[in-house]
Coordinates of C-alpha atoms in Angstrom, one line a residue:
Chain A
X175 CA -49.6 117.2 -108.2
X176 CA -52.4 116.2 -105.8
X177 CA -51.7 113.4 -103.3
X178 CA -53.3 110.1 -104.4
X179 CA -56.7 109.1 -102.8
X180 CA -56.1 105.4 -102.2
X181 CA -55.4 102.4 -104.4
X182 CA -54.6 101.6 -107.2
X183 CA -50.9 102.2 -107.2
X184 CA -49.6 104.0 -110.3
X185 CA -45.8 104.1 -110.7
X186 CA -43.9 106.0 -113.3
X187 CA -40.5 104.5 -114.0
X188 CA -38.1 106.8 -116.0
X189 CA -36.2 104.7 -118.4
X190 CA -33.5 105.5 -120.9
X191 CA -32.8 103.7 -124.2
X192 CA -28.9 103.7 -124.5
X193 CA -26.5 102.4 -127.0
X194 CA -25.3 98.8 -126.0
X195 CA -22.5 99.4 -123.5
X196 CA -20.6 96.6 -125.2
X197 CA -20.3 99.1 -128.1
X198 CA -19.8 102.5 -126.4
X199 CA -19.7 104.6 -129.5
X200 CA -17.3 107.4 -130.2
X201 CA -16.9 111.1 -129.7
X202 CA -18.0 113.0 -132.8
X203 CA -15.4 115.7 -133.5
X204 CA -17.9 117.9 -135.3
X205 CA -20.6 118.1 -132.6
X206 CA -18.4 117.1 -129.8
X207 CA -21.0 114.7 -128.5
X208 CA -21.3 111.0 -128.2
X209 CA -22.2 109.4 -131.5
X210 CA -24.9 106.8 -131.0
X211 CA -25.7 105.4 -134.3
X212 CA -26.0 101.9 -132.9
X213 CA -29.3 100.2 -131.9
X214 CA -30.5 101.3 -128.5
X215 CA -31.3 99.0 -125.7
X216 CA -32.9 99.4 -122.2
X217 CA -30.3 100.7 -119.8
X218 CA -29.7 97.7 -117.5
X219 CA -29.6 100.1 -114.4
X220 CA -33.3 100.9 -115.2
X221 CA -34.3 97.3 -115.1
X222 CA -34.2 97.4 -111.3
X223 CA -36.6 100.3 -111.2
X224 CA -38.9 98.6 -113.5
X225 CA -38.8 95.5 -111.3
X226 CA -39.3 97.5 -108.2
X227 CA -42.3 99.3 -109.7
X228 CA -43.8 95.9 -110.8
X229 CA -43.4 94.6 -107.1
X230 CA -45.0 97.7 -105.6
X231 CA -48.0 97.4 -107.9
X232 CA -48.3 93.7 -107.2
X233 CA -48.2 94.4 -103.4
X234 CA -50.9 97.1 -103.9
X235 CA -53.0 94.7 -105.8
X236 CA -54.1 97.1 -108.4
X237 CA -52.3 99.7 -110.6
X238 CA -49.8 99.9 -113.4
X239 CA -46.2 100.8 -114.2
X240 CA -46.1 103.5 -116.7
X241 CA -42.7 104.0 -118.4
X242 CA -41.6 107.5 -119.3
X243 CA -38.7 108.0 -121.7
X244 CA -37.4 110.4 -124.3
X245 CA -35.3 110.0 -127.5
X246 CA -34.5 112.3 -130.5
X247 CA -35.8 109.6 -132.8
X248 CA -38.8 107.2 -132.3
X249 CA -36.8 104.3 -131.0
X250 CA -38.9 101.9 -128.9
X251 CA -36.9 98.6 -128.7
X252 CA -35.7 99.4 -125.1
X253 CA -39.3 100.3 -124.0
X254 CA -40.5 96.9 -125.5
X255 CA -38.1 95.1 -123.2
X256 CA -39.6 96.9 -120.1
X257 CA -43.0 96.4 -121.3
X258 CA -42.3 92.7 -121.9
X259 CA -41.3 92.6 -118.2
X260 CA -44.7 93.7 -117.2
X261 CA -45.0 97.5 -117.4
X262 CA -48.5 98.4 -118.7
X263 CA -47.9 101.4 -121.0
X264 CA -45.2 103.9 -122.0
X265 CA -45.1 107.6 -122.7
X266 CA -42.3 108.3 -125.2
X267 CA -41.3 111.9 -125.9
X268 CA -39.8 111.7 -129.3
X269 CA -38.5 114.9 -131.0
X270 CA -35.5 115.7 -133.2
X271 CA -35.0 118.8 -131.2
X272 CA -34.1 116.7 -128.2
X273 CA -30.7 115.7 -129.6
X274 CA -27.9 117.1 -127.4
X275 CA -30.1 117.7 -124.4
X276 CA -28.4 118.3 -121.1
X277 CA -29.5 116.9 -117.9
X278 CA -31.6 119.8 -116.8
X279 CA -33.4 119.9 -120.2
X280 CA -33.9 116.1 -120.0
X281 CA -35.5 116.6 -116.5
X282 CA -37.8 119.3 -117.9
X283 CA -39.0 117.0 -120.6
X284 CA -39.5 114.0 -118.3
X285 CA -41.1 116.1 -115.7
X286 CA -43.8 117.4 -118.3
X287 CA -44.4 113.9 -119.4
X288 CA -44.7 112.5 -115.8
X289 CA -47.0 115.3 -114.8
X290 CA -49.6 113.9 -117.4
X291 CA -49.4 110.5 -115.8
X292 CA -50.5 111.7 -112.2
X293 CA -48.4 108.8 -110.6
X294 CA -48.3 108.0 -107.0
X295 CA -44.7 107.4 -107.2
X296 CA -41.8 108.1 -109.7
X297 CA -38.9 105.6 -109.8
X298 CA -35.6 106.3 -111.5
X299 CA -32.2 104.7 -111.6
X300 CA -29.5 106.7 -109.8
X301 CA -27.8 107.7 -113.2
X302 CA -27.7 106.4 -116.7
X303 CA -25.0 104.1 -117.8
X304 CA -24.0 106.3 -120.7
X305 CA -24.3 109.9 -119.4
X306 CA -24.0 109.2 -115.7
X307 CA -24.7 112.9 -114.5
X308 CA -26.8 111.6 -111.6
X309 CA -28.8 114.8 -111.3
X310 CA -31.9 114.0 -113.3
X311 CA -33.8 112.3 -110.5
X312 CA -33.6 115.2 -108.1
X313 CA -34.0 117.8 -111.0
X314 CA -37.3 116.0 -111.9
X315 CA -38.5 116.0 -108.3
X316 CA -37.6 119.7 -108.0
X317 CA -39.5 120.6 -111.2
X318 CA -42.6 118.7 -110.0
X319 CA -42.4 120.2 -106.5
X320 CA -42.0 116.7 -105.0
X321 CA -39.9 115.3 -102.1
X322 CA -37.3 112.7 -103.0
X323 CA -35.1 109.9 -101.6
X324 CA -32.1 109.1 -103.7
X325 CA -29.9 106.0 -103.7
X326 CA -32.6 103.8 -102.4
X327 CA -31.8 100.1 -101.6
X328 CA -35.6 99.3 -100.9
X329 CA -38.9 100.9 -101.1
X330 CA -42.2 100.0 -99.3
X331 CA -45.4 101.9 -99.7
X332 CA -48.1 102.0 -97.0
X333 CA -51.1 104.4 -97.4
X334 CA -49.6 107.8 -98.4
X335 CA -46.0 107.2 -97.5
X336 CA -43.1 105.5 -99.1
X337 CA -40.4 104.1 -96.7
X338 CA -37.0 103.9 -98.3
X339 CA -33.7 102.6 -97.1
X340 CA -31.3 105.2 -98.5
X341 CA -27.5 104.4 -99.0
X342 CA -25.2 106.5 -96.8
X343 CA -21.4 106.5 -96.4
X344 CA -21.6 104.2 -93.4
X345 CA -24.8 102.2 -93.9
X346 CA -28.2 103.5 -94.6
X347 CA -30.9 105.8 -93.4
X348 CA -34.5 105.0 -93.2
X349 CA -36.4 107.8 -95.0
X350 CA -40.2 108.4 -95.0
X351 CA -41.5 110.2 -98.1
X352 CA -45.0 111.6 -98.5
X353 CA -46.5 110.4 -101.8
X354 CA -46.2 111.3 -104.6
X355 CA -42.4 111.3 -104.5
X356 CA -39.4 110.6 -106.6
X357 CA -37.2 107.6 -105.6
X358 CA -33.9 106.7 -107.4
X359 CA -32.8 103.1 -106.9
X360 CA -29.3 101.5 -106.8
X361 CA -28.6 98.7 -109.0
X362 CA -28.7 95.1 -107.8
X363 CA -31.3 95.7 -105.1
X364 CA -34.0 93.5 -106.8
X365 CA -33.7 90.7 -109.3
X366 CA -35.1 92.0 -112.5
X367 CA -37.4 89.4 -114.1
X368 CA -36.6 88.0 -117.5
X369 CA -39.5 88.8 -120.0
X370 CA -41.4 85.6 -120.6
X371 CA -42.3 84.6 -124.2
X372 CA -45.9 85.7 -123.3
X373 CA -44.7 88.9 -122.0
X374 CA -42.7 89.6 -125.2
X375 CA -45.7 88.9 -127.2
X376 CA -48.0 90.9 -125.1
X377 CA -45.5 93.9 -125.2
X378 CA -46.0 94.3 -128.9
X379 CA -49.6 95.5 -128.3
X380 CA -49.1 97.6 -125.2
X381 CA -49.8 101.2 -125.8
X382 CA -46.8 103.5 -126.3
X383 CA -48.1 107.2 -126.3
X384 CA -45.6 109.0 -128.6
X385 CA -45.5 112.7 -128.0
X386 CA -43.5 115.5 -129.4
X387 CA -42.4 118.7 -127.6
X388 CA -45.3 120.6 -128.9
X389 CA -47.8 118.2 -127.3
X390 CA -46.0 118.8 -124.0
X391 CA -46.0 122.6 -124.5
X392 CA -42.2 122.8 -124.4
X393 CA -40.4 125.3 -126.7
X394 CA -37.8 123.4 -128.8
X395 CA -35.4 126.3 -128.3
X396 CA -35.2 125.4 -124.5
X397 CA -33.9 121.9 -125.0
X398 CA -31.3 120.0 -127.1
X399 CA -28.4 121.8 -128.7
X400 CA -30.5 125.0 -128.9
X401 CA -31.2 125.0 -125.1
X402 CA -27.9 123.7 -123.8
X403 CA -26.2 126.3 -121.5
X404 CA -23.0 124.4 -121.1
X405 CA -20.5 124.0 -123.9
X406 CA -17.4 121.8 -124.4
X407 CA -14.5 124.3 -124.7
X408 CA -11.8 121.7 -125.2
X409 CA -11.2 118.0 -125.7
X410 CA -7.5 116.9 -124.9
X411 CA -5.9 113.5 -124.9
X412 CA -5.0 112.4 -121.3
X413 CA -1.3 111.5 -121.0
X414 CA -1.0 107.7 -121.5
X415 CA 0.2 105.7 -118.7
X416 CA 3.4 103.9 -119.0
X417 CA 3.0 100.3 -120.0
X418 CA 3.5 97.9 -117.1
X419 CA 4.9 94.4 -117.0
X420 CA 2.7 91.6 -118.4
X421 CA 3.2 88.0 -117.0
X422 CA 1.5 85.0 -118.3
X423 CA 0.6 82.7 -115.5
X424 CA 2.5 79.5 -115.5
X425 CA 1.4 78.6 -112.1
X426 CA 3.7 80.8 -110.2
X427 CA 2.2 84.3 -111.0
X428 CA 1.3 84.8 -107.2
X429 CA 4.9 84.8 -106.4
X430 CA 5.4 87.7 -108.8
X431 CA 2.5 89.5 -107.1
X432 CA 4.2 88.8 -103.7
X433 CA 7.5 90.1 -105.0
X434 CA 5.7 93.3 -106.2
X435 CA 4.1 93.8 -102.8
X436 CA 7.3 93.2 -101.0
X437 CA 9.1 95.7 -103.2
X438 CA 6.6 98.3 -102.0
X439 CA 7.1 97.2 -98.4
X440 CA 3.3 96.6 -98.2
X441 CA 3.5 93.2 -96.6
Chain B
X222 CA -15.9 140.3 -113.6
X223 CA -13.8 137.0 -113.2
X224 CA -14.4 134.5 -110.4
X225 CA -14.4 136.5 -107.2
X226 CA -16.6 134.4 -105.0
X227 CA -16.9 130.6 -104.7
X228 CA -19.2 128.8 -102.5
X229 CA -18.7 125.2 -101.3
X230 CA -21.5 123.0 -100.1
X231 CA -19.8 121.7 -96.8
X232 CA -20.5 118.3 -95.4
X233 CA -19.5 117.2 -91.9
X234 CA -20.2 114.4 -89.5
X235 CA -20.3 115.1 -85.8
X236 CA -18.3 118.4 -86.2
X237 CA -15.6 116.8 -88.4
X238 CA -15.6 118.2 -91.9
X239 CA -15.7 115.7 -94.7
X240 CA -12.3 115.3 -96.6
X241 CA -14.2 116.0 -99.9
X242 CA -15.2 119.4 -98.5
X243 CA -11.6 120.3 -97.6
X244 CA -10.4 119.0 -101.1
X245 CA -12.7 121.6 -102.7
X246 CA -11.4 124.3 -100.3
X247 CA -7.8 123.6 -101.4
X248 CA -8.7 124.2 -105.0
X249 CA -11.2 127.1 -104.6
X250 CA -8.8 129.1 -102.6
X251 CA -6.3 129.2 -105.6
X252 CA -9.0 130.4 -107.8
X253 CA -11.0 133.1 -106.0
X254 CA -10.4 135.8 -103.5
X255 CA -13.4 134.9 -101.3
X256 CA -14.2 131.2 -100.6
X257 CA -17.3 130.6 -98.3
X258 CA -18.8 127.4 -97.2
X259 CA -22.5 126.6 -96.7
X260 CA -23.4 124.2 -94.1
X261 CA -26.4 122.9 -92.1
X262 CA -26.2 122.6 -88.3
X263 CA -23.8 124.4 -85.9
X264 CA -21.4 126.6 -88.1
X265 CA -19.1 127.5 -85.1
X266 CA -18.3 123.8 -84.7
X267 CA -16.7 123.6 -88.1
X268 CA -15.5 127.3 -88.4
X269 CA -12.0 126.6 -87.1
X270 CA -11.3 123.7 -89.4
X271 CA -12.8 125.4 -92.4
X272 CA -10.9 128.6 -91.7
X273 CA -7.6 126.6 -91.5
X274 CA -8.4 125.2 -95.0
X275 CA -9.0 128.7 -96.5
X276 CA -12.7 129.5 -95.9
X277 CA -13.3 133.1 -94.9
X278 CA -17.0 132.7 -93.9
X279 CA -19.1 129.6 -93.0
X280 CA -22.8 130.2 -93.6
X281 CA -25.3 127.9 -91.9
X282 CA -28.8 127.4 -93.0
X283 CA -29.7 126.2 -89.5
X284 CA -30.5 122.7 -88.1
X285 CA -32.0 120.1 -90.4
X286 CA -33.9 118.4 -87.7
X287 CA -35.0 115.1 -89.4
X288 CA -35.0 116.7 -92.9
X289 CA -32.8 115.9 -95.8
X290 CA -30.1 118.5 -96.8
X291 CA -31.1 118.5 -100.6
X292 CA -34.2 120.5 -100.6
X293 CA -33.1 122.8 -97.6
X294 CA -29.6 123.6 -98.7
X295 CA -30.7 124.3 -102.4
X296 CA -33.6 126.5 -101.2
X297 CA -31.1 128.6 -99.1
X298 CA -28.6 128.8 -102.0
X299 CA -31.4 129.7 -104.4
X300 CA -32.6 132.4 -102.2
X301 CA -29.1 134.0 -102.2
X302 CA -28.8 133.6 -105.9
X303 CA -32.2 135.2 -106.6
X304 CA -31.4 138.0 -104.3
X305 CA -28.2 138.7 -106.2
X306 CA -26.0 137.7 -103.4
X307 CA -25.0 134.4 -104.8
X308 CA -21.5 133.3 -105.7
X309 CA -19.9 133.0 -109.2
X310 CA -19.3 129.4 -108.7
X311 CA -20.9 126.7 -106.5
X312 CA -18.8 123.6 -105.9
X313 CA -20.5 120.4 -104.4
X314 CA -18.7 117.1 -104.0
X315 CA -20.1 114.1 -105.8
X316 CA -21.6 112.5 -102.8
X317 CA -25.1 111.3 -101.9
X318 CA -26.1 114.7 -100.6
X319 CA -23.9 116.8 -102.9
X320 CA -25.9 115.5 -105.8
X321 CA -29.2 116.3 -104.2
X322 CA -28.1 119.8 -103.4
X323 CA -26.6 120.5 -107.0
X324 CA -29.5 118.9 -108.7
X325 CA -32.3 120.7 -106.9
X326 CA -30.6 124.0 -107.1
X327 CA -30.0 123.6 -110.9
X328 CA -33.8 123.2 -111.4
X329 CA -34.6 126.1 -108.9
X330 CA -32.3 128.6 -110.7
X331 CA -32.6 127.1 -114.2
X332 CA -28.9 126.5 -114.8
X333 CA -27.1 123.1 -115.6
X334 CA -24.8 121.2 -113.5
X335 CA -21.4 120.4 -114.8
X336 CA -20.8 116.9 -113.5
X337 CA -18.1 114.2 -113.0
X338 CA -15.5 117.0 -112.6
X339 CA -12.0 116.0 -111.7
X340 CA -10.2 119.2 -112.3
X341 CA -11.1 122.9 -112.5
X342 CA -9.4 125.3 -114.7
X343 CA -9.8 129.0 -115.3
X344 CA -10.7 130.1 -118.7
X345 CA -10.9 134.0 -118.9
X346 CA -13.8 135.0 -116.8
X347 CA -15.2 131.7 -116.1
X348 CA -14.4 128.3 -114.6
X349 CA -14.2 125.0 -116.7
X350 CA -14.9 121.6 -115.3
X351 CA -12.6 118.8 -116.7
X352 CA -14.4 115.4 -117.1
X353 CA -12.5 112.3 -118.1
X354 CA -14.3 110.2 -120.7
X355 CA -13.6 106.9 -122.5
X356 CA -11.8 105.4 -119.5
X357 CA -9.9 108.7 -118.9
X358 CA -8.3 108.6 -122.2
X359 CA -9.9 112.0 -123.1
X360 CA -10.4 115.0 -120.9
X361 CA -13.3 117.1 -121.9
X362 CA -13.4 120.7 -120.5
X363 CA -16.9 122.2 -120.0
X364 CA -18.1 125.7 -119.2
X365 CA -21.4 127.2 -118.3
X366 CA -22.6 129.8 -121.0
X367 CA -25.3 131.4 -119.0
X368 CA -25.3 134.2 -116.5
X369 CA -25.2 133.7 -112.7
X370 CA -23.9 130.9 -110.7
X371 CA -22.0 128.0 -112.4
X372 CA -22.7 124.7 -110.5
X373 CA -20.1 122.0 -110.5
X374 CA -20.2 118.4 -109.0
X375 CA -16.6 117.4 -108.3
X376 CA -15.4 113.8 -107.8
X377 CA -13.9 113.1 -104.4
X378 CA -10.0 112.9 -104.4
X379 CA -9.7 115.3 -107.3
X380 CA -7.6 117.6 -105.2
X381 CA -5.4 117.2 -102.1
X382 CA -6.8 118.7 -98.9
X383 CA -4.2 120.8 -97.2
X384 CA -4.5 123.3 -94.3
X385 CA -3.1 126.9 -94.8
X386 CA -3.3 127.9 -91.2
X387 CA -5.9 130.5 -91.7
X388 CA -8.0 132.0 -89.0
X389 CA -11.3 130.6 -88.1
X390 CA -14.0 131.3 -90.6
X391 CA -16.5 134.1 -89.8
X392 CA -20.0 132.6 -88.9
X393 CA -22.9 133.7 -90.8
X394 CA -26.3 132.4 -91.8
X395 CA -28.5 131.8 -94.9
X396 CA -32.2 131.5 -94.9
X397 CA -34.2 128.5 -96.0
X398 CA -37.2 129.5 -98.2
X399 CA -40.7 127.9 -98.5
X400 CA -40.1 124.1 -99.4
X401 CA -43.5 123.5 -100.8
X402 CA -43.8 119.7 -101.1
X403 CA -40.1 119.1 -101.6
X404 CA -39.6 119.0 -97.8
X405 CA -41.7 115.9 -97.4
X406 CA -38.9 113.5 -96.9
X407 CA -37.8 112.8 -93.3
X408 CA -35.1 110.6 -91.7
X409 CA -36.6 108.2 -89.3
X410 CA -33.6 106.2 -88.5
X411 CA -29.9 105.8 -89.3
X412 CA -28.0 102.5 -89.5
X413 CA -24.3 102.0 -89.6
X414 CA -23.3 98.8 -91.2
X415 CA -20.7 96.7 -89.5
X416 CA -17.6 96.7 -91.4
X417 CA -14.1 95.3 -90.5
X418 CA -11.0 96.8 -91.8
X419 CA -10.4 100.1 -93.4
X420 CA -13.0 102.0 -95.4
X421 CA -12.9 101.4 -99.1
X422 CA -12.0 105.0 -100.1
X423 CA -9.4 105.4 -97.4
X424 CA -7.6 102.0 -97.5
X425 CA -3.9 101.7 -98.6
X426 CA -4.7 98.5 -100.3
X427 CA -7.9 97.7 -102.3
X428 CA -8.8 94.4 -103.8
X429 CA -11.6 94.4 -106.2
X430 CA -13.5 91.6 -107.9
X431 CA -15.3 91.7 -111.3
X432 CA -17.5 89.6 -113.5
X433 CA -14.5 87.2 -113.9
X434 CA -15.3 85.8 -110.5
X435 CA -18.1 83.8 -112.0
X436 CA -20.6 84.1 -109.2
X437 CA -21.4 85.8 -105.9
X438 CA -20.1 82.6 -104.1
X439 CA -16.7 83.3 -105.2
X440 CA -16.6 87.0 -103.8
X441 CA -15.1 85.4 -100.5
X442 CA -11.8 85.1 -102.4
X443 CA -11.7 88.9 -102.6
X444 CA -12.8 89.4 -99.0
X445 CA -10.2 86.9 -97.8
X446 CA -7.4 88.5 -99.9
X447 CA -8.2 92.0 -98.7
X448 CA -8.4 90.9 -95.1
X449 CA -4.9 89.2 -95.3
X450 CA -3.6 92.4 -96.8
X451 CA -5.3 94.6 -94.1
X452 CA -7.0 96.4 -97.2
X453 CA -10.6 96.9 -98.2
X454 CA -12.7 94.9 -100.7
X455 CA -14.2 96.5 -103.7
X456 CA -16.1 95.5 -106.8
X457 CA -16.8 96.6 -110.4
X458 CA -20.2 97.8 -111.4
X459 CA -21.0 94.5 -113.2
X460 CA -20.8 92.6 -109.9
X461 CA -22.9 95.1 -108.1
X462 CA -25.5 95.2 -110.8
X463 CA -25.6 91.4 -110.6
X464 CA -26.4 91.8 -107.0
X465 CA -23.3 89.8 -105.8
X466 CA -22.3 92.7 -103.4
X467 CA -24.0 95.9 -102.2
X468 CA -23.7 99.3 -104.0
X469 CA -21.4 100.6 -101.2
X470 CA -18.5 98.2 -102.6
X471 CA -18.7 99.7 -106.1
X472 CA -15.4 101.4 -107.4
X473 CA -15.8 103.5 -110.5
X474 CA -17.4 106.4 -112.1
X475 CA -20.6 105.6 -110.3
X476 CA -19.4 104.3 -107.1
X477 CA -16.3 105.3 -105.0
X478 CA -13.1 106.8 -106.3
X479 CA -10.0 105.2 -104.7
X480 CA -6.4 106.1 -104.8
X481 CA -4.7 103.4 -102.7
X482 CA -1.0 102.5 -102.7
X483 CA -2.0 99.2 -104.3
X484 CA -5.0 98.4 -106.3
X485 CA -5.5 94.7 -107.1
X486 CA -8.2 94.1 -109.7
X487 CA -9.3 90.4 -110.1
X488 CA -11.4 89.5 -113.0
X489 CA -12.1 93.0 -114.0
X490 CA -11.9 93.8 -117.7
X491 CA -11.6 97.6 -117.1
X492 CA -14.6 99.3 -118.6
X493 CA -14.5 103.1 -118.7
X494 CA -16.9 103.2 -115.8
X495 CA -14.3 101.3 -113.6
X496 CA -11.1 102.7 -114.8
X497 CA -12.1 106.3 -113.9
X498 CA -12.6 105.3 -110.3
X499 CA -9.3 103.5 -109.8
X500 CA -6.6 104.7 -112.4
X501 CA -5.2 107.2 -109.9
X502 CA -4.0 104.4 -107.7
X503 CA -0.2 104.5 -107.1
X504 CA 0.4 100.8 -108.2
X505 CA -2.1 98.7 -110.0
X506 CA -2.0 95.0 -110.3
X507 CA -4.5 93.2 -112.5
X508 CA -5.4 89.5 -113.0
X509 CA -7.5 88.7 -116.0
X510 CA -7.8 85.7 -118.4
X511 CA -8.2 88.1 -121.4
X512 CA -4.9 89.4 -122.5
X513 CA -6.7 92.1 -124.5
X514 CA -8.6 93.4 -121.4
X515 CA -8.3 97.2 -121.1
X516 CA -7.4 96.9 -117.5
X517 CA -3.9 95.8 -118.6
X518 CA -3.4 99.3 -120.1
X519 CA -3.3 100.9 -116.7
X520 CA -1.7 98.0 -114.8
X521 CA 1.8 98.2 -113.4
X522 CA 1.8 94.4 -113.1
X523 CA -0.7 92.5 -115.3
X524 CA -1.2 88.8 -114.8
X525 CA -2.7 87.1 -117.7
X526 CA -4.3 84.0 -116.0
X527 CA -7.3 82.6 -114.2
X528 CA -8.0 84.4 -110.9
X529 CA -9.3 81.1 -109.6
X530 CA -5.9 79.7 -109.9
X531 CA -3.9 82.7 -108.9
X532 CA -5.8 84.2 -106.0
X533 CA -6.0 81.0 -103.9
X534 CA -2.4 80.4 -104.2
X535 CA -1.8 84.1 -103.2
X536 CA -4.0 83.6 -100.1
X537 CA -2.2 80.4 -99.1
X538 CA 1.2 82.1 -99.4
X539 CA 0.1 85.1 -97.4
X540 CA -1.4 82.8 -94.7
X541 CA 1.9 81.0 -94.6
X542 CA 3.8 84.2 -94.0
X543 CA 1.4 85.4 -91.2

């Protein structure tokens, strides 16, 4: 990818549409994967990236947030949420062959879609709320030959450089990243805006460019079930923990806790 | 073939090896004859400690300067793999840099990463990673089906670090290849955040707050209680996502894994995400209004009640004792 010339600021935000975490689905004993026949929604952890992207575009004064996402079906309801927040357009890679994709295959598909957008900056969450491998952001960066800064608490863009506060064990590092680059953002760092009624109406007409694998030049045999090079060998039930004591608070439950701690000689 | 050589991405701060690296060594040395650690910076500074924990060799990729480990370490590893000198298995801790190294290497050598591993088991000629799912009620064992190096990201605290009294590791080196654009991130400054009391993942007592707190302004209850118990304050993902406390407070699959003597969960329902990060605690106390909350399934003492009533009384009682 060529470095950006100047304004406008085009930010790709990778988003995932996931089953509602309130209904986590179940393990399919046949295919040994998560069954997700429920309606998909925008992963809440992606809403921070969308908000961050919108703020950076606002700060630049010109540009657009472009969503990039993939699904095995042509689900768009989660994308519409992010479009209603203010994203300008979306690229949705939709192909049945994507079902069962591991993180690396996912990264390959996202990278191919992102390449077409020629962004100045790529924002992702640190990990999805349903798969949580947490490797896709750097896999995408590596496939696109881009620098990255993961676990960002903040991003500022000035000229051809993004300055990122990156979470560390003891605090944070200030990282400078030459653009274009990939930044993964932690949750809770910005306040994602609620879509306005106007935004929701406008989102219905925003362009969603739906592509299949052929359009991206990706061989279906390299993704999904066909392309996965990791296999589940065994699924076992973990030993159940012994049931503990349950106490209904009648105003003195704190004493029960104190007694428990006393028994352990903790206090 | 079998598993004869394991490499570990070794992390250290000021010459002190990270506990998560020593944990990986403790497991790796029971699996393979040859266990080597790949580090950046001065290998001789950590060779003694790594040797005591079972490493035969420590390979340095050289100084990072102001560069990030991810692109550089993965480049050196990929170089070795491509030259046919790579290991059968690479283990990285699930840390900020460990994920960067494993993820970038994965893309470079076109092999998947087996993630969220809490145990490693030998299955014939290969290694399987055990990942807990559905709140740890099921364990899924996953293996790499391709040729070459199998890459695993292992959760901290999955194994107990223990020295074997081995000799200092032999010092060697690995070469970093051409980084292309990937080296375009530099560290300009480092900030340590002020914190009082023990670290979250090292504390003997952890007090965590969840959505049941009702608002950021009530998190002070958790901090006060943690302070009185000389413990650390933590939080569920819901609370972090809501922006009430920073990411560094998060206990769970996504955040820190904790195994304290006592874990006190206040207003946390016990989503899968959270349980995986704390169910290894020796003693678990949970306070929640909802009798059906999954947290009670792992609690040794479960209080069905309002944390806003129970916790203030607990605080008062502890203050009275002090």
